[in-house]
Every structure is written in structure tokens, then in C-alpha cells.
Tab-separated table of C-alpha atoms in Angstrom:
chain	number	residue	atom	x	y	z
A	888	UNK	CA	6.552	15.058	-19.089
A	889	UNK	CA	9.039	12.945	-20.809
A	890	UNK	CA	10.761	13.066	-23.977
A	891	UNK	CA	8.906	10.902	-27.085
A	892	UNK	CA	12.696	10.231	-27.985
A	893	UNK	CA	14.292	8.746	-24.699
A	894	UNK	CA	11.207	7.102	-23.378
A	895	UNK	CA	11.883	3.839	-22.167
A	896	UNK	CA	9.016	1.794	-22.101
A	897	UNK	CA	8.052	-0.429	-24.995
A	898	UNK	CA	5.103	1.118	-25.500
A	899	UNK	CA	2.845	3.555	-24.109
A	900	UNK	CA	-0.602	2.391	-21.722
A	901	UNK	CA	-2.443	3.854	-19.105
A	902	UNK	CA	-3.419	6.872	-17.494
A	903	UNK	CA	-0.394	7.935	-16.058
A	904	UNK	CA	1.785	7.498	-20.051
A	905	UNK	CA	4.439	9.989	-20.385
A	906	UNK	CA	5.238	10.928	-16.468
A	907	UNK	CA	8.669	10.104	-15.617
A	908	UNK	CA	9.430	8.530	-11.717
A	909	UNK	CA	12.454	8.623	-9.863
A	910	UNK	CA	12.143	6.374	-6.866
A	911	UNK	CA	14.927	6.046	-4.570
A	912	UNK	CA	13.599	4.668	-1.790
A	913	UNK	CA	14.069	1.154	0.057
A	914	UNK	CA	11.305	-1.356	1.142
A	915	UNK	CA	7.375	-1.127	1.002
A	916	UNK	CA	6.302	2.423	1.501
A	917	UNK	CA	7.868	4.917	-1.179
A	918	UNK	CA	8.890	2.291	-3.620
A	919	UNK	CA	5.430	1.010	-4.084
A	920	UNK	CA	4.093	4.173	-5.141
A	921	UNK	CA	5.813	4.362	-7.528
A	922	UNK	CA	5.401	0.729	-8.384
A	923	UNK	CA	1.613	2.102	-8.744
A	924	UNK	CA	2.820	4.583	-10.790
A	925	UNK	CA	4.319	1.971	-12.764
A	926	UNK	CA	1.531	0.043	-13.701
A	927	UNK	CA	-0.941	2.773	-14.447
A	928	UNK	CA	1.582	3.853	-17.403
A	929	UNK	CA	4.363	5.642	-15.769
A	930	UNK	CA	8.383	5.147	-16.633
A	931	UNK	CA	9.805	4.597	-13.055
A	932	UNK	CA	13.170	3.840	-12.477
A	933	UNK	CA	14.103	2.401	-9.488
A	934	UNK	CA	17.462	2.936	-8.344
A	935	UNK	CA	19.213	0.621	-5.142
A	936	UNK	CA	22.473	0.431	-4.142
A	937	UNK	CA	25.231	-1.357	-6.407
A	938	UNK	CA	26.184	-4.345	-3.530
A	939	UNK	CA	23.044	-5.963	-2.294
A	940	UNK	CA	20.294	-3.933	-3.648
A	941	UNK	CA	17.405	-3.609	-1.567
A	942	UNK	CA	18.362	-6.762	-0.052
A	943	UNK	CA	15.857	-6.742	2.843
A	944	UNK	CA	12.171	-6.671	1.022
A	945	UNK	CA	14.060	-8.375	-1.988
A	946	UNK	CA	14.166	-11.350	0.714
A	947	UNK	CA	12.097	-10.724	3.333
A	948	UNK	CA	9.100	-13.656	3.027
A	949	UNK	CA	7.893	-16.460	1.283
A	950	UNK	CA	11.108	-16.572	-0.647
A	951	UNK	CA	11.268	-18.542	-3.849
A	952	UNK	CA	14.417	-19.403	-6.141
A	953	UNK	CA	14.942	-17.605	-8.778
A	954	UNK	CA	15.709	-18.547	-12.777
A	955	UNK	CA	19.380	-17.663	-11.277
A	956	UNK	CA	20.059	-19.842	-8.741
A	957	UNK	CA	19.216	-17.338	-6.108
A	958	UNK	CA	16.215	-16.270	-4.727
A	959	UNK	CA	13.224	-13.663	-4.240
A	960	UNK	CA	10.503	-13.066	-1.903
A	961	UNK	CA	6.838	-13.243	-2.925
A	962	UNK	CA	6.325	-9.528	-2.240
A	963	UNK	CA	9.146	-8.372	-4.262
A	964	UNK	CA	7.507	-10.477	-6.999
A	965	UNK	CA	4.211	-8.924	-6.447
A	966	UNK	CA	5.351	-5.114	-6.268
A	967	UNK	CA	8.113	-4.335	-8.190
A	968	UNK	CA	6.264	-5.171	-11.948
A	969	UNK	CA	7.233	-2.585	-14.913
A	970	UNK	CA	10.072	-0.756	-13.271
A	971	UNK	CA	13.243	-0.143	-14.754
A	972	UNK	CA	15.788	-1.090	-11.879
A	973	UNK	CA	19.433	0.575	-11.852
A	974	UNK	CA	22.091	0.850	-9.025
A	975	UNK	CA	23.731	3.632	-8.632
A	976	UNK	CA	26.180	4.986	-5.101
A	977	UNK	CA	24.565	8.413	-4.199
A	978	UNK	CA	27.226	8.051	-1.562
A	979	UNK	CA	30.077	8.122	-4.300
A	980	UNK	CA	30.959	11.924	-6.192
A	981	UNK	CA	30.446	9.977	-9.651
A	982	UNK	CA	27.048	8.876	-8.065
A	983	UNK	CA	26.046	12.192	-7.037
A	984	UNK	CA	27.096	13.853	-10.464
A	985	UNK	CA	24.849	10.908	-12.779
A	986	UNK	CA	22.255	11.713	-9.941
A	987	UNK	CA	21.979	15.266	-10.624
A	988	UNK	CA	22.162	15.193	-14.519
A	989	UNK	CA	19.049	12.391	-14.457
A	990	UNK	CA	17.263	15.156	-12.207
A	991	UNK	CA	16.309	17.285	-15.748
A	992	UNK	CA	15.076	14.435	-17.105
A	993	UNK	CA	12.535	13.399	-14.386
A	994	UNK	CA	9.003	14.327	-13.210
A	995	UNK	CA	8.718	13.622	-10.032
A	996	UNK	CA	11.671	12.211	-7.455
A	997	UNK	CA	10.138	9.934	-4.563
A	998	UNK	CA	13.043	8.752	-2.051
A	999	UNK	CA	12.637	7.382	1.583
A	1000	UNK	CA	15.643	8.052	3.822
A	1001	UNK	CA	16.667	9.627	7.718
A	1002	UNK	CA	16.348	13.845	7.183
A	1003	UNK	CA	19.359	14.763	6.059
A	1004	UNK	CA	20.903	12.114	4.220
A	1005	UNK	CA	21.205	13.796	0.758
A	1006	UNK	CA	21.838	16.885	1.959
A	1007	UNK	CA	25.058	15.227	3.372
A	1008	UNK	CA	25.996	13.886	-0.205
A	1009	UNK	CA	25.542	17.376	-1.677
A	1010	UNK	CA	21.976	16.740	-2.689
A	1011	UNK	CA	19.606	19.190	-1.045
A	1012	UNK	CA	16.238	20.209	-2.280
A	1013	UNK	CA	17.324	23.672	-3.248
A	1014	UNK	CA	20.146	21.981	-5.303
A	1015	UNK	CA	17.898	19.240	-6.708
A	1016	UNK	CA	15.499	22.084	-7.831
A	1017	UNK	CA	17.609	24.300	-9.530
A	1018	UNK	CA	18.870	21.799	-11.792
A	1019	UNK	CA	14.782	21.265	-12.557
A	1020	UNK	CA	12.170	23.816	-11.040
A	1021	UNK	CA	9.591	21.776	-12.640
A	1022	UNK	CA	10.416	18.416	-10.416
A	1023	UNK	CA	7.837	17.315	-7.855
A	1024	UNK	CA	10.472	15.973	-5.082
A	1025	UNK	CA	8.820	14.072	-2.199
A	1026	UNK	CA	10.356	12.927	0.836
A	1027	UNK	CA	8.822	9.726	2.586
A	1028	UNK	CA	10.404	9.687	6.021
A	1029	UNK	CA	9.474	7.881	9.591
A	1030	UNK	CA	8.845	11.119	11.429
A	1031	UNK	CA	8.861	13.830	8.856
A	1032	UNK	CA	11.700	16.149	7.285
A	1033	UNK	CA	11.009	18.568	10.274
A	1034	UNK	CA	9.398	18.687	14.028
A	1035	UNK	CA	10.869	18.050	17.151
A	1036	UNK	CA	14.926	17.473	17.036
A	1037	UNK	CA	14.680	14.543	19.350
A	1038	UNK	CA	12.381	12.713	16.716
A	1039	UNK	CA	13.538	13.622	12.928
A	1040	UNK	CA	16.209	10.498	13.211
A	1041	UNK	CA	14.921	8.111	14.989
A	1042	UNK	CA	14.500	4.765	12.836
A	1043	UNK	CA	10.608	3.906	11.781
A	1044	UNK	CA	9.320	1.126	9.855
A	1045	UNK	CA	5.585	-0.128	9.349
A	1046	UNK	CA	5.612	-1.586	12.928
A	1047	UNK	CA	6.449	1.853	14.444
A	1048	UNK	CA	4.473	3.863	12.326
A	1049	UNK	CA	0.933	1.917	13.239
A	1050	UNK	CA	2.220	2.377	16.688
A	1051	UNK	CA	3.073	6.107	17.065
A	1052	UNK	CA	0.265	6.823	14.579
A	1053	UNK	CA	-2.674	5.678	17.498
A	1054	UNK	CA	-3.642	2.870	14.578
A	1055	UNK	CA	-1.958	-0.415	16.997
A	1056	UNK	CA	-3.871	1.446	20.065
A	1057	UNK	CA	-7.072	1.079	18.179
A	1058	UNK	CA	-6.590	-2.458	16.828
A	1059	UNK	CA	-7.443	-5.510	18.801
A	1060	UNK	CA	-8.783	-6.815	21.767
A	1061	UNK	CA	-9.544	-4.618	25.397
A	1062	UNK	CA	-7.374	-4.715	27.655
A	1063	UNK	CA	-5.648	-7.071	29.390
A	1064	UNK	CA	-5.185	-7.889	25.382
A	1065	UNK	CA	-2.167	-6.186	23.621
A	1066	UNK	CA	-2.430	-3.964	21.007
A	1067	UNK	CA	-2.271	-5.604	17.498
A	1068	UNK	CA	-0.340	-4.373	14.221
A	1069	UNK	CA	-2.705	-4.674	10.881
A	1070	UNK	CA	-1.085	-6.863	8.216
A	1071	UNK	CA	0.372	-7.346	5.806
A	1072	UNK	CA	2.684	-3.845	6.471
A	1073	UNK	CA	-0.486	-1.948	6.492
A	1074	UNK	CA	1.163	1.103	7.816
A	1075	UNK	CA	3.653	0.679	4.752
A	1076	UNK	CA	0.956	0.497	1.930
A	1077	UNK	CA	-1.147	3.745	3.540
A	1078	UNK	CA	1.997	5.739	3.103
A	1079	UNK	CA	2.510	4.679	0.092
A	1080	UNK	CA	-1.285	5.546	-1.149
A	1081	UNK	CA	-0.589	8.787	0.431
A	1082	UNK	CA	2.898	9.203	-1.248
A	1083	UNK	CA	1.269	9.117	-4.710
A	1084	UNK	CA	-1.498	11.172	-4.584
A	1085	UNK	CA	0.128	13.330	-3.105
A	1086	UNK	CA	3.208	13.657	-5.752
A	1087	UNK	CA	0.697	13.585	-8.409
A	1088	UNK	CA	-1.393	16.304	-6.898
A	1089	UNK	CA	1.939	18.265	-7.140
A	1090	UNK	CA	2.853	16.808	-10.396
A	1091	UNK	CA	-0.555	18.751	-11.758
A	1092	UNK	CA	0.422	22.073	-10.237
A	1093	UNK	CA	3.400	21.896	-11.256
A	1094	UNK	CA	2.176	21.369	-15.330
A	1095	UNK	CA	-0.599	24.063	-14.638
A	1096	UNK	CA	2.371	26.980	-13.175
A	1097	UNK	CA	5.648	25.371	-13.882
A	1098	UNK	CA	7.065	25.383	-10.742
A	1099	UNK	CA	7.971	22.691	-8.621
A	1100	UNK	CA	8.086	21.746	-4.986
A	1101	UNK	CA	8.444	19.590	-1.814
A	1102	UNK	CA	6.790	17.340	0.093
A	1103	UNK	CA	7.205	16.426	3.525
A	1104	UNK	CA	5.091	12.895	3.783
A	1105	UNK	CA	5.804	11.195	7.860
A	1106	UNK	CA	4.649	7.818	8.101
A	1107	UNK	CA	3.050	8.433	11.694
A	1108	UNK	CA	1.432	11.641	9.816
A	1109	UNK	CA	-0.205	9.661	6.852
A	1110	UNK	CA	-1.251	6.478	9.639
A	1111	UNK	CA	-2.893	9.174	11.982
A	1112	UNK	CA	-5.075	10.845	9.139
A	1113	UNK	CA	-7.210	7.561	8.790
A	1114	UNK	CA	-8.385	7.560	12.512
A	1115	UNK	CA	-11.293	9.329	11.747
A	1116	UNK	CA	-12.705	11.667	14.588
A	1117	UNK	CA	-10.725	10.021	17.406
A	1118	UNK	CA	-9.170	13.558	17.610
A	1119	UNK	CA	-11.873	15.414	17.939
A	1120	UNK	CA	-13.681	13.011	20.325
A	1121	UNK	CA	-10.285	13.628	22.484
A	1122	UNK	CA	-10.117	17.439	22.013
A	1123	UNK	CA	-13.888	18.802	22.174
A	1124	UNK	CA	-15.231	15.284	24.439
A	1125	UNK	CA	-12.352	14.130	26.548
A	1126	UNK	CA	-12.647	10.538	24.965
A	1127	UNK	CA	-9.651	8.935	25.242
A	1128	UNK	CA	-10.407	6.215	22.656
A	1129	UNK	CA	-9.082	2.339	23.308
A	1130	UNK	CA	-9.112	-1.034	21.456
A	1131	UNK	CA	-13.025	-2.219	21.332
A	1132	UNK	CA	-12.675	-5.556	19.256
A	1133	UNK	CA	-14.219	-5.899	16.140
A	1134	UNK	CA	-17.899	-4.863	17.597
A	1135	UNK	CA	-19.019	-1.964	16.268
A	1136	UNK	CA	-20.345	-1.086	20.182
A	1137	UNK	CA	-23.001	2.087	19.372
A	1138	UNK	CA	-25.226	-0.861	17.623
A	1139	UNK	CA	-25.508	-4.762	16.222
A	1140	UNK	CA	-24.999	-6.722	14.678
A	1141	UNK	CA	-21.691	-5.988	13.319
A	1142	UNK	CA	-19.496	-8.464	14.239
A	1143	UNK	CA	-17.556	-11.296	13.450
A	1144	UNK	CA	-19.027	-14.477	13.930
A	1145	UNK	CA	-18.111	-18.179	14.201
A	1146	UNK	CA	-20.078	-20.494	11.481
A	1147	UNK	CA	-19.730	-24.091	11.795
A	1148	UNK	CA	-16.439	-24.411	9.365
A	1149	UNK	CA	-15.220	-20.975	9.235
A	1150	UNK	CA	-15.709	-17.262	10.205
A	1151	UNK	CA	-18.322	-14.654	8.854
A	1152	UNK	CA	-18.817	-10.921	9.271
A	1153	UNK	CA	-22.704	-9.864	9.583
A	1154	UNK	CA	-23.589	-6.022	9.544
A	1155	UNK	CA	-27.059	-5.808	9.344
A	1156	UNK	CA	-27.232	-1.647	10.088
A	1157	UNK	CA	-30.974	0.111	10.276
A	1158	UNK	CA	-33.447	-0.966	8.323
A	1159	UNK	CA	-30.981	-4.565	8.105
A	1160	UNK	CA	-31.786	-4.823	11.424
A	1161	UNK	CA	-35.423	-5.880	10.554
A	1162	UNK	CA	-34.331	-7.895	8.009
A	1163	UNK	CA	-31.772	-10.072	10.190
A	1164	UNK	CA	-34.520	-10.364	12.860
A	1165	UNK	CA	-37.240	-11.524	10.144
A	1166	UNK	CA	-34.239	-14.820	9.227
A	1167	UNK	CA	-34.253	-15.452	13.306
A	1168	UNK	CA	-37.769	-15.396	13.126
A	1169	UNK	CA	-37.931	-12.303	16.271
A	1170	UNK	CA	-40.786	-10.209	15.626
A	1171	UNK	CA	-38.452	-7.054	15.650
A	1172	UNK	CA	-41.731	-4.523	16.881
A	1173	UNK	CA	-41.273	-5.606	19.699
A	1174	UNK	CA	-39.265	-3.373	22.345
A	1175	UNK	CA	-36.880	-5.441	23.309
A	1176	UNK	CA	-35.557	-6.313	19.788
A	1177	UNK	CA	-35.555	-2.694	19.056
A	1178	UNK	CA	-33.888	-2.100	22.250
A	1179	UNK	CA	-31.466	-4.955	21.226
A	1180	UNK	CA	-30.093	-2.834	17.897
A	1181	UNK	CA	-28.710	-0.117	20.079
A	1182	UNK	CA	-28.024	-0.634	23.340
A	1183	UNK	CA	-25.815	-3.493	22.657
A	1184	UNK	CA	-24.581	-3.999	26.347
A	1185	UNK	CA	-28.430	-4.668	27.632
A	1186	UNK	CA	-29.922	-7.827	28.750
A	1187	UNK	CA	-32.092	-7.563	25.592
A	1188	UNK	CA	-28.724	-6.547	23.606
A	1189	UNK	CA	-26.810	-10.061	25.217
A	1190	UNK	CA	-29.973	-12.088	24.230
A	1191	UNK	CA	-29.863	-10.680	20.821
A	1192	UNK	CA	-26.535	-11.396	20.257
A	1193	UNK	CA	-26.461	-14.952	21.768
A	1194	UNK	CA	-29.728	-15.739	19.090
A	1195	UNK	CA	-27.886	-14.940	16.146
A	1196	UNK	CA	-24.092	-16.553	17.370
A	1197	UNK	CA	-26.090	-20.085	17.600
A	1198	UNK	CA	-27.741	-19.759	14.527
A	1199	UNK	CA	-24.531	-19.015	13.212
A	1200	UNK	CA	-22.937	-21.482	14.639
A	1201	UNK	CA	-25.581	-24.118	13.223
A	1202	UNK	CA	-24.776	-23.835	10.060
A	1203	UNK	CA	-21.907	-23.550	7.482
A	1204	UNK	CA	-20.513	-20.654	6.412
A	1205	UNK	CA	-21.865	-20.651	2.493
A	1206	UNK	CA	-25.619	-20.929	4.030
A	1207	UNK	CA	-24.870	-18.319	6.517
A	1208	UNK	CA	-23.574	-16.221	3.579
A	1209	UNK	CA	-26.506	-17.335	1.087
A	1210	UNK	CA	-29.469	-17.000	3.452
A	1211	UNK	CA	-28.528	-13.319	4.535
A	1212	UNK	CA	-27.307	-12.200	1.408
A	1213	UNK	CA	-31.170	-13.576	0.152
A	1214	UNK	CA	-32.164	-11.146	2.503
A	1215	UNK	CA	-30.682	-8.577	1.885
A	1216	UNK	CA	-28.282	-8.087	4.756
A	1217	UNK	CA	-24.791	-7.339	4.413
A	1218	UNK	CA	-22.583	-10.667	5.018
A	1219	UNK	CA	-19.628	-12.145	3.604
A	1220	UNK	CA	-16.921	-14.901	4.813
A	1221	UNK	CA	-13.819	-13.894	6.061
A	1222	UNK	CA	-11.359	-14.815	3.239
A	1223	UNK	CA	-8.133	-17.296	3.263
A	1224	UNK	CA	-6.380	-16.918	0.199
A	1225	UNK	CA	-7.665	-20.560	-0.943
A	1226	UNK	CA	-10.989	-19.516	-0.941
A	1227	UNK	CA	-9.940	-15.932	-2.670
A	1228	UNK	CA	-7.978	-17.882	-5.521
A	1229	UNK	CA	-11.506	-19.823	-6.393
A	1230	UNK	CA	-14.129	-17.448	-5.780
A	1231	UNK	CA	-16.210	-16.978	-8.852
A	1232	UNK	CA	-16.408	-13.136	-8.070
A	1233	UNK	CA	-12.842	-12.652	-8.040
A	1234	UNK	CA	-12.372	-15.194	-11.080
A	1235	UNK	CA	-14.742	-12.726	-12.800
A	1236	UNK	CA	-13.301	-9.078	-12.362
A	1237	UNK	CA	-9.846	-10.649	-13.290
A	1238	UNK	CA	-8.224	-9.704	-9.949
A	1239	UNK	CA	-5.627	-12.338	-10.277
A	1240	UNK	CA	-3.769	-12.608	-13.487
A	1241	UNK	CA	-0.556	-14.019	-14.837
A	1242	UNK	CA	2.546	-12.099	-16.160
A	1243	UNK	CA	6.308	-12.870	-16.777
A	1244	UNK	CA	8.704	-12.356	-14.506
A	1245	UNK	CA	11.834	-12.251	-15.569
A	1246	UNK	CA	13.846	-12.769	-12.194
A	1247	UNK	CA	11.801	-15.595	-11.472
A	1248	UNK	CA	12.000	-16.976	-15.269
A	1249	UNK	CA	8.546	-18.134	-15.838
A	1250	UNK	CA	5.038	-16.742	-15.436
A	1251	UNK	CA	3.693	-15.899	-12.050
A	1252	UNK	CA	0.006	-15.738	-10.789
A	1253	UNK	CA	-1.028	-12.893	-8.171
A	1254	UNK	CA	-2.382	-9.761	-7.912
A	1255	UNK	CA	-3.362	-7.828	-11.018
A	1256	UNK	CA	-3.863	-3.885	-12.086
A	1257	UNK	CA	-6.235	-1.853	-9.380
A	1258	UNK	CA	-8.151	-0.055	-9.940
A	1259	UNK	CA	-10.057	-0.664	-13.481
A	1260	UNK	CA	-10.026	2.345	-16.226
A	1261	UNK	CA	-12.266	2.471	-18.829
A	1262	UNK	CA	-9.953	4.354	-21.781
A	1263	UNK	CA	-6.860	3.854	-20.030
A	1264	UNK	CA	-6.220	0.479	-18.341
A	1265	UNK	CA	-3.018	0.016	-16.401
A	1266	UNK	CA	-1.168	-3.341	-17.317
A	1267	UNK	CA	1.156	-5.143	-16.574
A	1268	UNK	CA	4.293	-5.553	-19.152
A	1269	UNK	CA	6.953	-7.376	-16.839
A	1270	UNK	CA	7.574	-8.277	-13.715
A	1271	UNK	CA	10.612	-7.993	-11.287
A	1272	UNK	CA	14.026	-7.878	-12.261
A	1273	UNK	CA	17.246	-8.925	-11.022
A	1274	UNK	CA	19.743	-6.147	-9.114
A	1275	UNK	CA	20.664	-3.741	-11.534
A	1276	UNK	CA	18.488	-5.608	-14.496
A	1277	UNK	CA	18.205	-1.841	-16.677
A	1278	UNK	CA	21.466	-0.059	-16.292
A	1279	UNK	CA	22.581	-0.502	-19.223
A	1280	UNK	CA	18.901	0.295	-20.951
A	1281	UNK	CA	18.465	3.815	-18.272
A	1282	UNK	CA	22.823	5.095	-18.855
A	1283	UNK	CA	22.845	3.953	-22.121
A	1284	UNK	CA	19.309	5.297	-23.700
A	1285	UNK	CA	18.264	8.358	-21.694
A	1286	UNK	CA	21.632	9.147	-20.111
A	1287	UNK	CA	23.959	9.164	-23.266
A	1288	UNK	CA	26.459	7.033	-22.036
A	1289	UNK	CA	28.620	4.128	-24.184
A	1290	UNK	CA	29.273	1.127	-23.263
A	1291	UNK	CA	32.593	1.684	-22.417
A	1292	UNK	CA	31.692	4.079	-19.844
A	1293	UNK	CA	29.250	1.921	-18.195
A	1294	UNK	CA	31.457	-0.905	-17.892
A	1295	UNK	CA	33.810	1.312	-16.110
A	1296	UNK	CA	31.253	3.104	-13.413
A	1297	UNK	CA	30.221	-0.917	-12.482
A	1298	UNK	CA	34.104	-1.630	-12.238
A	1299	UNK	CA	34.632	0.904	-9.737
A	1300	UNK	CA	31.458	0.164	-8.367
A	1301	UNK	CA	29.860	3.076	-9.089
A	1302	UNK	CA	26.795	1.264	-10.381
């Protein structure tokens, strides 16, 4: 746990206060895990390469002009809050020494790279753990640290992980329509959540025993783990599950429906089927509608679906949502960014907040802190920053370097 005398945060807050995380990965999956922790009070030091930094994620989509005339992506602004950003050339001997000097001050080190990258730099797990036996190390990679040698060195991104992990095979409509990726960057965000919970689990164990450990987190496995009973159905029943679109298949209604001015989701399972029959003016005691509830491909099932779709199409989204929710049938609109920004429930829960973003040089508004803690809530104390913004603070206050040492390292390109 971080020492009181070397704390970098201007104030302590949140359930993770006192925890210090070193993050050396790039793009989305691993750094976002650290960023979530930073919003819950952890002290996160994010290392980027001195030349260019994490250039792809800083510029990937929805680019805005920043305060110094450069540009920054909306994704970077949203997902890089509260972190201390430094630069360090981990491929150089001096950079490696600084890294090793930093390790004893860290509780969790998270990284994402092709397996063997850090070993080649002399920063293998044994060496790093010897410098801090209580350290938790989380390696995030596309295919894992061990496994079939033909796979370990392969490049992987969100799109690749979704395909290899099996998610895309289930996302979208049946053949001949193509598989669909889940957006935005769903595979990366699933990986980030798994990286954070597993790192914290390792940290709890370390606090109890004094012994750290190494976590091997393969992105495809993080995605594959969420496929519910897909693999049990294959191994035990011989079912090679395929895409089925939005319909549940085993019961209805559970689908997307077009209203006169937009789209809605409707789900009426079990007793809710009786309620939606009441809304439609159908006697659900009749055998045909009981058949329709669970045999979606039957004549009765197809007729019920047509009646419901006709009813929905004759009304606006607002009317459908209000009528069905009044009848206690689960229904919601398919929300756009505009819808979410204007929705009273989003507003009542303060889902979207403003914060100061040093990189843009102004306040910005986006998604706030989640989830909500009653006694130790997370918060946003600072937004995203430019490359190397916190070099002086981290290398000076935490590492004890003088201004001249820091300036010299910058001139050499080490930081």
C-alpha cells in the first residue's frame, strides 16, 4: 500500500484509496482497467512511450481540438481520467532501471504486450517479483502467456478477440447475414473489467499473506467466459450454437420492434405474457395463445408476433413504452446518445457529469463514475492530460529525482 509521504493524489477518496497501480499497456483493455480503479481512489501511474505515446487511442475516433492546438479523441477524454501520465522508454537500460526502482513502490502492475516482450528487456516476472514479493502482476494479451506456440505471438485487438472468443458467432442474424461485432470495443471493455477484478483479488490475497502473484489474462478467454451455457450445450448435447438475431427463440415476445418513430425492446416472460395479451385484447386462456408464448415458430406463434408488431407500428415509441410499462410489461426504447442525454432517469441518477479536462483546457461532459458507493464514492478530480504531463511529479516526488536529472533523462529520450 502506498506510503503516506509519497502519495501523489491531492486528496484521498473512494474504496481503493491507498492502492497504487502501475499501468504500462496501450490502447483500451488494460489501461481502462487501471483507469476504473483511478476513479475509485487508486493512485494510477500510466506509462507511455516518450515518442508519440499511446498515439492510436489518443486519436482513434471523434477527435477534438485540445488546448495547445493538437487533438484528442473523445474516447481518450472519457477513459483516461484521474491517472498520472508519465513517459518512459522501457526498451532502454536507463528506462529499465527506473522501472525496477519504481516496482517496490507499487501494489499492482498491469501491462499488455505480446508475451516475451518484458522478458527480452530483462523485466521478467521472477526479476520483478524479487524486487517486490508482494506485487500483483497482471499480464493482458490476446492469446495468453502460455498455450500453443503458434498462437502466443499473434497480434490481437478487440475485433480479433470477439471472433476468436466466440462472441461474434452469436452476435447478429442467422446465415447468410455476416457475424457482427459488439460495439464499441466490447471485447476490450470486457477484458478490462476482468483485469481489474482479478488484480484486486490478487491484491487482497497479497495483503493477507504477504505474497504476490502473476495473473495471465487472455482477452479471448475473458470474452469466451461470458458465453453462458454455449460450450456445455456443445459438449453434452452436441449443439453447435449459431446466431439467432434478437429473438430469444424459446419464448416470446423477446425482441426488437419498430414503432412509428423508432425502435423498442419488449420482453414478456412467464406471467408477463398474460399482461401483454391483456394490452392487445387477446384472451390468453385460449390454447392458441398459450402455444404462441413458447412455440414461436408455430402458426399461433407467428400470428401473435404479427399482431404485436402491428400494434407497436401503429404507435410512437413513447406511447408503446408508457402503455406497456403501465401494464408491468418490460419495455424500453432503443436509446440514442441524444435520448440518453435528455432522459429524466439518466438525469436523476446523475449518470452524465462535467469535469475539468486539462488537455482540452475546459470543462467537458460525459459519463460519470460507476457504480455508486454509499460511504466511499468515487469521483473525477482531473480529466485527461497531455503526454508526459506528470513526469516531474512522479519522477520527482515519488522517485526522488532532481530537476536536472529529469531534464537530462528527457534530453536523452528516456522519458
